[in-house]
XYZ file of C-alpha atoms in Angstrom:
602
model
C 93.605 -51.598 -19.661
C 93.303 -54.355 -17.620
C 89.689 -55.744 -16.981
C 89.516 -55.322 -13.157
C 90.565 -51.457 -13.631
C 87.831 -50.991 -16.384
C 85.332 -52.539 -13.574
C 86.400 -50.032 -10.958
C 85.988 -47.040 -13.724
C 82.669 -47.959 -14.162
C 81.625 -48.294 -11.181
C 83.482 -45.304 -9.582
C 81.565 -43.152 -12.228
C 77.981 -44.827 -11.524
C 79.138 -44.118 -7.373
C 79.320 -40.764 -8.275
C 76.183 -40.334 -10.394
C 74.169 -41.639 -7.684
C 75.679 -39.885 -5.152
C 75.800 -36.196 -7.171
C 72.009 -36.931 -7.852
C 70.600 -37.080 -4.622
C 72.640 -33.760 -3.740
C 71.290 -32.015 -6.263
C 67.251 -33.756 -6.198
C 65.846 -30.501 -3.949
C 67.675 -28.449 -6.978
C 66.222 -30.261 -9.946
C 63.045 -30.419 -8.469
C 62.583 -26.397 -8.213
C 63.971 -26.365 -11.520
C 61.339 -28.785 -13.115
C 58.675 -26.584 -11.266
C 60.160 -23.447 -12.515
C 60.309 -24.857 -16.501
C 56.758 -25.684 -15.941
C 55.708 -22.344 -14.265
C 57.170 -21.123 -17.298
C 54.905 -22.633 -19.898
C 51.462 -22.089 -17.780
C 51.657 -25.220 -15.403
C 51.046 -22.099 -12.329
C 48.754 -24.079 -10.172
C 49.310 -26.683 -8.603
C 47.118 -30.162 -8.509
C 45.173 -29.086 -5.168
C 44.713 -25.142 -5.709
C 43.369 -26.195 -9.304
C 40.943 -28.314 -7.462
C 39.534 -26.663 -5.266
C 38.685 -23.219 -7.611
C 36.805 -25.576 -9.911
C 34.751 -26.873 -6.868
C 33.982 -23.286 -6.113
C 32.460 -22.542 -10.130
C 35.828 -20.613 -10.888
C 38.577 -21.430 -13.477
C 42.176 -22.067 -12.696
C 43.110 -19.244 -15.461
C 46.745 -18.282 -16.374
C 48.019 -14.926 -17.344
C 51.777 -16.032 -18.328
C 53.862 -13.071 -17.660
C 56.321 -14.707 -17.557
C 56.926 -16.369 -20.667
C 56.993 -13.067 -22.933
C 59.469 -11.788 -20.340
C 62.053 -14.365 -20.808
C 61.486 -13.909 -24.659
C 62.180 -10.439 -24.594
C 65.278 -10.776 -22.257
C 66.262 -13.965 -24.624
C 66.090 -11.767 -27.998
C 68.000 -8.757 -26.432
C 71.043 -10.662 -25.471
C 71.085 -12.887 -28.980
C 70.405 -10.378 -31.123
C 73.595 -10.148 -32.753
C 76.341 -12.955 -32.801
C 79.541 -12.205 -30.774
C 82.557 -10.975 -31.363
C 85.701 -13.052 -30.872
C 89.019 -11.158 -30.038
C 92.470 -13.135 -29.617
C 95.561 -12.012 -28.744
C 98.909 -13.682 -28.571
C 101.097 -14.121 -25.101
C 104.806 -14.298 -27.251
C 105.504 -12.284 -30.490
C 105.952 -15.821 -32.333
C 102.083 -15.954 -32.317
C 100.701 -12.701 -33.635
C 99.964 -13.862 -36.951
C 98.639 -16.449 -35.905
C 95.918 -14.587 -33.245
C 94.035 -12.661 -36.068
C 93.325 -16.476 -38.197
C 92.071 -17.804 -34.291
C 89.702 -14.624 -33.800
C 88.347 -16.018 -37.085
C 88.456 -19.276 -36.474
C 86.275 -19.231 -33.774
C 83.266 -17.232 -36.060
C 84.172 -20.392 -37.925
C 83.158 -22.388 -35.392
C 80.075 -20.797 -33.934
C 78.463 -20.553 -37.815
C 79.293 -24.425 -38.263
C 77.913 -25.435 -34.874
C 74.592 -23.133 -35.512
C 75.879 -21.041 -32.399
C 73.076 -18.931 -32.348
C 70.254 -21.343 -31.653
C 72.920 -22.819 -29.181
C 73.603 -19.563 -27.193
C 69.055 -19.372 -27.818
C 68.878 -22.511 -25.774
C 71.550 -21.634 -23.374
C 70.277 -18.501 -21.874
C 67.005 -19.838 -22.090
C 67.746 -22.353 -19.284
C 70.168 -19.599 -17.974
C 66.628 -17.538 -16.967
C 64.205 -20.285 -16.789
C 66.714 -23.255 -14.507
C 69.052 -20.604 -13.336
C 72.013 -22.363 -14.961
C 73.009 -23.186 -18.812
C 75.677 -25.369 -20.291
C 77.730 -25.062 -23.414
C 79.927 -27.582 -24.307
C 83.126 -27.258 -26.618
C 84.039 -30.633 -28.469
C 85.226 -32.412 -31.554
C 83.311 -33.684 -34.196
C 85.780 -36.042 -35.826
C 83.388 -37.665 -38.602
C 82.558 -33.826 -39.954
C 84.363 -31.920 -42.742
C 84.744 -35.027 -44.590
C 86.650 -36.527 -41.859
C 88.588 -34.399 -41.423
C 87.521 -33.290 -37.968
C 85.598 -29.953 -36.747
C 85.367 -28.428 -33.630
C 82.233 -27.320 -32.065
C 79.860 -26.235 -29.413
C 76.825 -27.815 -28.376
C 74.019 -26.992 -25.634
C 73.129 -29.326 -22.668
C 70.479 -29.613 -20.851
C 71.088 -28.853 -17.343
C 69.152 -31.736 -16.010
C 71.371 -33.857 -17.704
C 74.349 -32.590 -16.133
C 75.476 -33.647 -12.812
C 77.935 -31.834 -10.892
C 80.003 -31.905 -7.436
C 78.095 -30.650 -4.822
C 81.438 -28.929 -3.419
C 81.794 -27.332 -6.250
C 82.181 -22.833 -5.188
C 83.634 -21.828 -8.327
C 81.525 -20.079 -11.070
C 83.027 -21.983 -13.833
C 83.147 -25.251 -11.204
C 86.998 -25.112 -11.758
C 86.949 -26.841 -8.511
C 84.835 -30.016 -9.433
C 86.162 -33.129 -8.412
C 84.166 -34.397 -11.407
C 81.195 -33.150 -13.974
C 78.909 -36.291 -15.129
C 76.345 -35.557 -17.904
C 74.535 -38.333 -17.930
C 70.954 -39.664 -19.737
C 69.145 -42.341 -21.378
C 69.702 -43.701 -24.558
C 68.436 -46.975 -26.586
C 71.027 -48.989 -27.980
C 70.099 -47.928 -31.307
C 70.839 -44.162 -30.338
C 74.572 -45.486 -28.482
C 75.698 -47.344 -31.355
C 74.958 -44.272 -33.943
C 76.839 -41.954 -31.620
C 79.864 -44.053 -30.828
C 79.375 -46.622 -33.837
C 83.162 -47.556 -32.921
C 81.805 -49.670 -30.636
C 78.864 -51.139 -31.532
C 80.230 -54.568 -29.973
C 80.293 -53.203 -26.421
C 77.221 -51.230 -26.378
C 74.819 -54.799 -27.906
C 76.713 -56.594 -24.711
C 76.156 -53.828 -22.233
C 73.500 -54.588 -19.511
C 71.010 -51.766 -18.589
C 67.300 -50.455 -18.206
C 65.334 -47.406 -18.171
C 65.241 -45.476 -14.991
C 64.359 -41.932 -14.932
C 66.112 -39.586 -12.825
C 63.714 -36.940 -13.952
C 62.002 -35.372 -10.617
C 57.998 -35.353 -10.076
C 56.506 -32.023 -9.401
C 52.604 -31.486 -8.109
C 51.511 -29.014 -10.961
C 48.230 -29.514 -12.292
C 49.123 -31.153 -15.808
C 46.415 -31.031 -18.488
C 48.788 -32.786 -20.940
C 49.033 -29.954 -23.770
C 53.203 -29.443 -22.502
C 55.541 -32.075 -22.771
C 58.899 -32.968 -21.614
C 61.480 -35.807 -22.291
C 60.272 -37.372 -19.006
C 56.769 -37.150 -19.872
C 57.621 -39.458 -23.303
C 59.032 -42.348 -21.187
C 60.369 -45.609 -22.445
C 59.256 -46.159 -26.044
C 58.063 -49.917 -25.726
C 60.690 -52.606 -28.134
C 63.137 -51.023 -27.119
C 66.220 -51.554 -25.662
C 67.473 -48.589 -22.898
C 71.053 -48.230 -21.241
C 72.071 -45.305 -19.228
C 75.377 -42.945 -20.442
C 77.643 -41.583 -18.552
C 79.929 -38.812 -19.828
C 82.345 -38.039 -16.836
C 85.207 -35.171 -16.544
C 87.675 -35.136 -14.302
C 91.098 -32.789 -13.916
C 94.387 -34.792 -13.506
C 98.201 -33.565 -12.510
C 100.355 -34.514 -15.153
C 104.222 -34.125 -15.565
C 105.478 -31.966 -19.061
C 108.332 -30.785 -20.073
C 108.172 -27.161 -21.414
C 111.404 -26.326 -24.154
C 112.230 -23.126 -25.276
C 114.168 -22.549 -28.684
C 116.467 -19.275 -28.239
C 117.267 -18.926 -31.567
C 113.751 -19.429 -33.185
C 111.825 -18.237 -29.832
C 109.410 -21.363 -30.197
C 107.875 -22.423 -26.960
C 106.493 -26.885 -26.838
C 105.194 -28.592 -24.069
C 105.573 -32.076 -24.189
C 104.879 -35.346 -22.508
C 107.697 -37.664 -21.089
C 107.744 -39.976 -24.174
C 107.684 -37.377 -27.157
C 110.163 -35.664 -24.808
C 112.726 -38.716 -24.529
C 111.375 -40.832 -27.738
C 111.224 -37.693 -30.536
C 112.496 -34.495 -29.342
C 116.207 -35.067 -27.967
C 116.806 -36.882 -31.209
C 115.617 -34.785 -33.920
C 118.418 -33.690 -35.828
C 120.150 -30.264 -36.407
C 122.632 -28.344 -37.803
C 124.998 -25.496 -37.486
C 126.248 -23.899 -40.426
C 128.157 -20.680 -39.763
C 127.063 -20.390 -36.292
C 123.187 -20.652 -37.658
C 121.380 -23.041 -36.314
C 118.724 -24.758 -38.459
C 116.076 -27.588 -38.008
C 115.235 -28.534 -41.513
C 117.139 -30.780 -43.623
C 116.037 -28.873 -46.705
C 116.799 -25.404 -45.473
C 120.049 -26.840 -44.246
C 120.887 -28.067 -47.660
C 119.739 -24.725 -48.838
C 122.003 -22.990 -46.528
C 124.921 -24.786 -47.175
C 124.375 -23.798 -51.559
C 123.874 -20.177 -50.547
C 127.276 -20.407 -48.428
C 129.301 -21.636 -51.441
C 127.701 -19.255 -53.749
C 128.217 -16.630 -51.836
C 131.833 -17.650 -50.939
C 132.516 -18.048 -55.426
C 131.025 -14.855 -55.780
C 133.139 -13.158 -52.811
C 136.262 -14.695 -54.627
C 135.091 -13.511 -58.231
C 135.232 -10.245 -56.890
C 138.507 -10.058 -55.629
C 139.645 -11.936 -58.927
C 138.363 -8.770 -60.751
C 139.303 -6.422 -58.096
C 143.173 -7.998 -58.395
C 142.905 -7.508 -62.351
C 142.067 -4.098 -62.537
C 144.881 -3.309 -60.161
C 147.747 -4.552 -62.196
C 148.274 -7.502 -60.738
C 149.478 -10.654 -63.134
C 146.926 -13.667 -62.999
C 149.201 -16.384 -62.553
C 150.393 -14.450 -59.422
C 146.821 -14.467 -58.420
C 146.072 -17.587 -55.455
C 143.629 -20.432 -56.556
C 140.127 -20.293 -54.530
C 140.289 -21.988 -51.130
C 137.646 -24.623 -50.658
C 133.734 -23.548 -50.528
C 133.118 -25.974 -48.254
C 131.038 -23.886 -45.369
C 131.476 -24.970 -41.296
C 128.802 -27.547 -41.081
C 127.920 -29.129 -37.488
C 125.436 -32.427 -37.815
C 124.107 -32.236 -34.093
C 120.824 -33.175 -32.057
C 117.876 -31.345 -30.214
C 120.024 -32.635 -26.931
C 123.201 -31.698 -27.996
C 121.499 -28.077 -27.895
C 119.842 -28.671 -24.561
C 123.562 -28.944 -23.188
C 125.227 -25.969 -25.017
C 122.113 -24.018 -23.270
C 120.413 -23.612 -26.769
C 117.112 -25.073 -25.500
C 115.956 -24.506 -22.463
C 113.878 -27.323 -21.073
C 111.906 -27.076 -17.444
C 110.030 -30.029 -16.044
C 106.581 -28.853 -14.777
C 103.366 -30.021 -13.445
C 99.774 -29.323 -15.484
C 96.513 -30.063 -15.035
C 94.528 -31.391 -17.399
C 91.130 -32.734 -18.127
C 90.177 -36.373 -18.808
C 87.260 -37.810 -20.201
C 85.625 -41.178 -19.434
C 82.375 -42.342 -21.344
C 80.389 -45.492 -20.107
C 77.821 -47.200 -21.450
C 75.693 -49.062 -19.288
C 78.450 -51.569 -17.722
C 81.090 -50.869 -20.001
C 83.267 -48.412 -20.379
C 84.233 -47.472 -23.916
C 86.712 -45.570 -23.553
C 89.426 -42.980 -21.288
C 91.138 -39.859 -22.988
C 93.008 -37.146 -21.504
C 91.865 -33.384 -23.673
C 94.438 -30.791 -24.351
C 92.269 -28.278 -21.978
C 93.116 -27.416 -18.384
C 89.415 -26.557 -17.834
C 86.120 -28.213 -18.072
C 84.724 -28.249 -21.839
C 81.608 -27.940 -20.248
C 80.865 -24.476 -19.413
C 78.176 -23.873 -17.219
C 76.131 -20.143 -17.849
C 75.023 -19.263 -13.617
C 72.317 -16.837 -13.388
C 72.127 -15.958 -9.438
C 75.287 -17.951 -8.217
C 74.834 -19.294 -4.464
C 78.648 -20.438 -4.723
C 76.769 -23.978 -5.085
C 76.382 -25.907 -8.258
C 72.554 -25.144 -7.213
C 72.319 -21.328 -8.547
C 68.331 -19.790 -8.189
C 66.666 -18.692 -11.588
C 65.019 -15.407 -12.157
C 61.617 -17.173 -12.373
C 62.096 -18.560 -9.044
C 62.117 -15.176 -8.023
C 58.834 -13.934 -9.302
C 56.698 -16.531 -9.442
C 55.207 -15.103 -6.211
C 54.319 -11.970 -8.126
C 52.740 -14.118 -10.957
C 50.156 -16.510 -8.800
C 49.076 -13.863 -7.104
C 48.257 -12.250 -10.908
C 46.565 -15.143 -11.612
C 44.556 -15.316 -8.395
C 43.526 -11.722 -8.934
C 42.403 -12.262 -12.237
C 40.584 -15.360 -10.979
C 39.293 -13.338 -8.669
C 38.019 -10.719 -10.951
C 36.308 -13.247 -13.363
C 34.494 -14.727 -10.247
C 33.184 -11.169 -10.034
C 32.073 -10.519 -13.519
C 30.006 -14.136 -13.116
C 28.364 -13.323 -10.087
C 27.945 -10.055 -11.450
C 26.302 -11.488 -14.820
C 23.967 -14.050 -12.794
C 22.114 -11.811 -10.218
C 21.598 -13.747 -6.873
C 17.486 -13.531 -6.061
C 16.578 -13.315 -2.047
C 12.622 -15.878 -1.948
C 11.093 -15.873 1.341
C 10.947 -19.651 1.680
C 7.618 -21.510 0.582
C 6.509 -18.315 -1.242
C 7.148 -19.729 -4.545
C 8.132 -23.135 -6.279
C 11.598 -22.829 -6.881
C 12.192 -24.877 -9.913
C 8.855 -22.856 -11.651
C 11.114 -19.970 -10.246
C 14.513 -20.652 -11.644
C 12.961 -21.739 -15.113
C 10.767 -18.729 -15.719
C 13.543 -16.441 -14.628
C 15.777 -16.777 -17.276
C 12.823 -16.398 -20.289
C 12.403 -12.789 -20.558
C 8.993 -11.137 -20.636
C 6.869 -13.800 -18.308
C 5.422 -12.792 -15.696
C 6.396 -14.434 -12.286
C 3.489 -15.280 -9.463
C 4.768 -15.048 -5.963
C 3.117 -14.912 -2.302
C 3.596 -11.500 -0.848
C 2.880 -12.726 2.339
C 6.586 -13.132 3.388
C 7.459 -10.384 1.105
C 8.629 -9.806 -2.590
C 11.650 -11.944 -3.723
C 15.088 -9.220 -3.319
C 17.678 -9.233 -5.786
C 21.126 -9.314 -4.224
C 23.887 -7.633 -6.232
C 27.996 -8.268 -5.524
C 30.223 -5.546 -3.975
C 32.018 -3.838 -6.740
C 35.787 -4.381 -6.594
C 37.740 -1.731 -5.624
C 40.014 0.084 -8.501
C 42.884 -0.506 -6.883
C 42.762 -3.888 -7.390
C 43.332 -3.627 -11.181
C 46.323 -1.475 -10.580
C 47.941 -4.030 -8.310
C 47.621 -7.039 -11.137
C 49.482 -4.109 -13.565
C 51.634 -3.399 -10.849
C 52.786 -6.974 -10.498
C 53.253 -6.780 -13.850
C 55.818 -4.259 -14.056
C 57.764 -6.098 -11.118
C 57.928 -9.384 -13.186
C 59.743 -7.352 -16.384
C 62.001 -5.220 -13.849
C 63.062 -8.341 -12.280
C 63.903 -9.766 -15.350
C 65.945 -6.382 -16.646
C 63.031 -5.184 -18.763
C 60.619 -2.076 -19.453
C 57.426 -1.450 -20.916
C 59.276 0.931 -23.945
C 62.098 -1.517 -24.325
C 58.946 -4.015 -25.215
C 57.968 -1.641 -27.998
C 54.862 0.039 -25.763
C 54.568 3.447 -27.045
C 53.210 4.322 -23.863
C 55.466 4.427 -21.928
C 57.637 5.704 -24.700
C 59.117 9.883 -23.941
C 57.760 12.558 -26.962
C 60.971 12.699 -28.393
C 62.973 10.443 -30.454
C 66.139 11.311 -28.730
C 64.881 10.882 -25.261
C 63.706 7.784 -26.620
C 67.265 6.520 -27.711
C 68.856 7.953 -24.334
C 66.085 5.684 -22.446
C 66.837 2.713 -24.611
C 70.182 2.657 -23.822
C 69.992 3.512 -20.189
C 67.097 0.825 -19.771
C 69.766 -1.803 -21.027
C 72.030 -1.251 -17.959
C 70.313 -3.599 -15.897
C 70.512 -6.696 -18.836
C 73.980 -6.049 -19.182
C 75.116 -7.533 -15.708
C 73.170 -10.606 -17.555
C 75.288 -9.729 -20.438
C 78.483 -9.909 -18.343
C 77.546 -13.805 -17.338
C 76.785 -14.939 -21.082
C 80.176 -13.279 -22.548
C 82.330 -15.062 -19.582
C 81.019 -18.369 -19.968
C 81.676 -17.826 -24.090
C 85.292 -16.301 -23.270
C 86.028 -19.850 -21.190
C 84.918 -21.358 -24.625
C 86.472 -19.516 -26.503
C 89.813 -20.780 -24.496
C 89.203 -24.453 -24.820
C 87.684 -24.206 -28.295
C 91.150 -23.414 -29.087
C 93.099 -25.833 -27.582
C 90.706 -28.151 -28.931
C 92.027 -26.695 -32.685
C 95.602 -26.692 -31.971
C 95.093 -30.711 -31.568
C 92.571 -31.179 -34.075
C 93.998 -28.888 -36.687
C 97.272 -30.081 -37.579
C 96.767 -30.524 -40.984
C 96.508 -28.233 -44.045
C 92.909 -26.481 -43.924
C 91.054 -24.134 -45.406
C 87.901 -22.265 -44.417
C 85.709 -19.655 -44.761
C 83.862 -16.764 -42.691
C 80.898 -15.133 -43.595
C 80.971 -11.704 -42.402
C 77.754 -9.931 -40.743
C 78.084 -7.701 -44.247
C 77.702 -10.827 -46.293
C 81.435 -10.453 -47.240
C 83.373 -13.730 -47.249
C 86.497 -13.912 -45.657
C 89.219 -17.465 -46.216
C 91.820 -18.427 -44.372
C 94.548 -21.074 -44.418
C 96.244 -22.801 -41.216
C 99.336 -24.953 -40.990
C 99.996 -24.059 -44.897
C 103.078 -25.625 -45.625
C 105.522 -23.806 -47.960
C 107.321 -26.195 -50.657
C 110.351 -25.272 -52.851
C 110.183 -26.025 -56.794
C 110.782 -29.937 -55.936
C 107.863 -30.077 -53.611
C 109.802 -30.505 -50.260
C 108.483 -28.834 -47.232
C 109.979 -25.898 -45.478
C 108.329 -23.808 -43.890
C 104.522 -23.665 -42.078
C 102.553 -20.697 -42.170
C 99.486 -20.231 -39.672
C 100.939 -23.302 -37.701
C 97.936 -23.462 -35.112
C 100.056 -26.119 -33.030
C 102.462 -24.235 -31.304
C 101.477 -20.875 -28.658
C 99.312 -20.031 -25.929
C 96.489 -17.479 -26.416
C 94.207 -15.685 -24.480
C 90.399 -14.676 -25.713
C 87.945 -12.497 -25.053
C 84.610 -11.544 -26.252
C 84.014 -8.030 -27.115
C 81.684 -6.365 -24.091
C 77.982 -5.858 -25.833
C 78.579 -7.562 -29.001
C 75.568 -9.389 -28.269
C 73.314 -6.885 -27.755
C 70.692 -5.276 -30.186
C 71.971 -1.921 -31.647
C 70.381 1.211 -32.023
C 70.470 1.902 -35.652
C 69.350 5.476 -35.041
C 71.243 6.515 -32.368
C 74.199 4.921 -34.890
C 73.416 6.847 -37.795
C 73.443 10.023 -35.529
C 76.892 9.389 -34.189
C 78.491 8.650 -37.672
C 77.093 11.630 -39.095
């Protein structure tokens, strides 16, 4: 690429960063507050203040936090289940080895800490990413593919974006800072560009006015390690029309798309050949042919030898064999396109490209076999914006004013502990007073003149008051898709088991329209996890699945078949070739009732 286009890469992508990160600051900036809410920062700088001025304490009673736990174990409590099924009949066998293949992948990648982090953000920021991608230096170099969580503030996104999945994005940027240390371990490749690339550390991290006693930390909080060197990375995805041609094999109903130059350079040559109106592709099962043909033509003529013989008739009268030699064609893949063998359609298909910079210099451009974004974002309350709200935005209303009525209440019990004394003024020296107050059993002199000193005792608080903080309570876990019994509170638990298990099930209703969110997002990675194997995998593999049973399950892709001289000809499990579609099986996720199970089977 010439040096003046690698310039306008880079800077087009650091345009767009800038510009996609001021669109989204009022965004980030709730979602910073909102992570914080979450792990007790609840008041902010000036409300903190001004209770400790008054003699009470800024106290926290995180609701919130147990909430999202709860929510977070329910919909990870089992792995899911990966279903694939084939669009031609050429790919069937093929499906079942992809449904596994994808276990595969999540068990490699640790999938369940990823989902974990995933729908963490998914409650807590309102949006989650997982990311498809291959890992080309794992399996012994072989190549894996994987899936990976992001963190959302990382991610930058078109602000025009109204799609759920942002299928409409002009362009997704995840972008963040590294040292050049951290570059050149992660694309050691090129190590030469990344020492020469110019950079610094600026945070993009937004500044939120929570009272911050230091005990919580985030990567912003850190800030630039001192020594060391800092450059800012830019992963950016964009979608791009591109012009295929799509063949279709008649005879061996085999479907390829293919760019322009494997089109013209490799695929109108490669040779074939018709023997006895059978068309075949392989040299070896076209020499194979051709030896079964003259067999079978000897053994025809052997037979009517014999047959002659028994008849009567005299051998010499009996005609020599003809010659074995079968009706062999030696033709091309475009000799077939014009006999109407092949059918070939030029088309137009979008796929995704990939550009990573580092700092000023761009390492590299690659277009990915996928149509959609490998990153795959997980939208809690979508606001057909890239901005979606999070459930904690919606309650933290409910929680401050939980903590203001428990403030409230402990302001109480200390007034309440430290009785307030009415002295007419000038009967008695007040610091004699205050000192002999608090011994017990000594006796107090006072002028009665004015009258005695009156104790003054605090209003008691009303009872309704404590329902209203447990109130508020409930509101937070309903919000959130949860109940006191789903929680494990025997309270609130019915007097039968089985109205127990019918409530358990019922309560999960709710949490399954967050269900329905998680299992799309891993369906759409499920689709370009696989196109990500059908470029990776091209080679002979073998790999195992651990079943939830502990049983182990092996499989074999693009096994290739070799005859007693170890020539190839055939593939079995060839990933390459076939479209598929995926889905994940609805509540796979979810925790299972192991009575309610046991009832059923029996």
């Amino acid at each position: 690429m010439a040096n003046s286009t690698k310039s306008s890469v880079v800077d087009e992508t650091k345009n767009l960063y800038d510009i996609y990160r001021q669109r989204r600051e009022t965004w980030a900036k709730q979602a910073k507050e909102d992570r914080e809410f979450r792990l007790g920062r609840q008041w902010t700088k000036a409300q903190a203040d001004a209770l400790e001025a008054r003699g009470q304490a800024p106290i926290v009673i995180n609701r919130i936090h147990p909430a999202v736990e709860t929510a977070k174990a329910m919909l990870t409590a089992n792995r899911p289940s990966f279903r694939c099924s084939p669009r031609e009949d050429s790919d069937k066998k093929v499906a079942n080895v992809l449904s596994a293949l994808l276990a595969y992948s999540y068990d490699i990648s640790d999938g369940r800490n990823v989902v974990r982090e995933a729908v963490d953000d998914y409650y807590v920021s309102g949006l989650g990413y997982i990311m498809a991608y291959q890992d080309p230096s794992a399996d012994d170099g072989k190549g894996e593919v994987k899936i990976t969580d992001i963190d959302p503030m990382d991610v930058f996104v078109d602000p025009n974006a109204r799609h759920r999945f942002f299928d409409d994005a002009e362009n997704i940027i995840i972008s963040r800072q590294f040292t050049k240390e951290q570059a050149t371990k992660l694309y050691p490749m090129y190590a030469s560009k990344i020492k020469n690339a110019g950079g610094s550390y600026n945070d993009d991290r937004p500044i939120t006015q929570r009272k911050d006693s230091g005990e919580i930390q985030f990567p912003e909080d850190i800030g630039m390690v001192p020594e060391s060197d800092y450059i800012r990375g830019y992963e950016r995805y964009y979608k791009m029309e591109m012009e295929k041609y799509r063949t279709f094999e008649r005879w061996s109903k085999k479907e390829e798309l293919l760019d322009e130059e494997e089109y013209l350079s490799n695929y109108i040559v490669r040779p074939a050949w018709v023997i006895e109106g059978q068309i075949l592709t392989d040299s070896i099962s076209a020499a194979q042919m051709v030896q079964m043909t003259k067999e079978r033509a000897t053994k025809q003529h052997q037979q009517k030898v014999q047959q002659m013989l028994n008849e009567g008739y005299d051998p010499e009268t009996i005609p020599p064999p003809q010659a074995m030699e079968p009706n062999i064609e030696e033709i091309t893949f475009g000799d077939l396109i014009e006999r109407g063998e092949i059918e070939v359609v030029q088309v137009t298909v979008r796929r995704c490209c990939q550009v990573v910079v580092m700092g000023d210099k761009l390492l590299y451009e690659r277009v990915l076999p996928c149509e959609d974004y490998p990153i795959v974002p997980i939208v809690n309350i979508h606001t057909r914006t890239p901005y979606p709200t999070s459930d904690i935005r919606m309650v933290r209303g409910v929680q401050e004013y939980i903590n203001k009525t428990r403030s409230l209440i402990i302001a109480h019990a200390t007034t309440s502990t430290n009785t307030k004394i009415l002295v007419p003024e000038g009967s008695v020296d007040m610091s004699e007073f205050e000192q002999k107050w608090a011994q017990p059993g000594v006796a107090i002199p006072y002028d009665p003149t004015d009258g005695p000193p009156v104790p003054v005792q605090p209003s008691p608080l009303p009872n309704e008051l404590y329902n209203n903080e447990q109130t508020a309570k409930s509101d937070i876990d309903h919000a959130l898709g949860l109940y006191e019994m789903m929680m494990g509170n025997s309270q609130a638990a019915p007097q039968t088991y089985k109205a127990t298990i019918s409530l358990d099930e019922f309560g999960q209703r709710k949490i399954k329209s967050k269900l329905a969110d998680i299992e799309s997002a891993l369906t759409r990675v499920g689709k370009v996890a696989i196109s990500l194997m059908q470029q990776l995998y091209t080679s002979e593999k073998i790999f195992r699945v651990i079943q939830p049973n502990n049983s182990m399950s092996e499989y074999i892709v693009n096994k290739r078949l070799v005859d007693d001289k170890a020539q190839e000809i055939k593939v079995i499990n060839d990933m390459t070739i076939g479209k598929y579609d995926v889905i994940v099986v609805a509540g796979s996720t979810l925790p299972s009732n192991r009575y309610a199970e046991l009832e059923f089977y029996m």
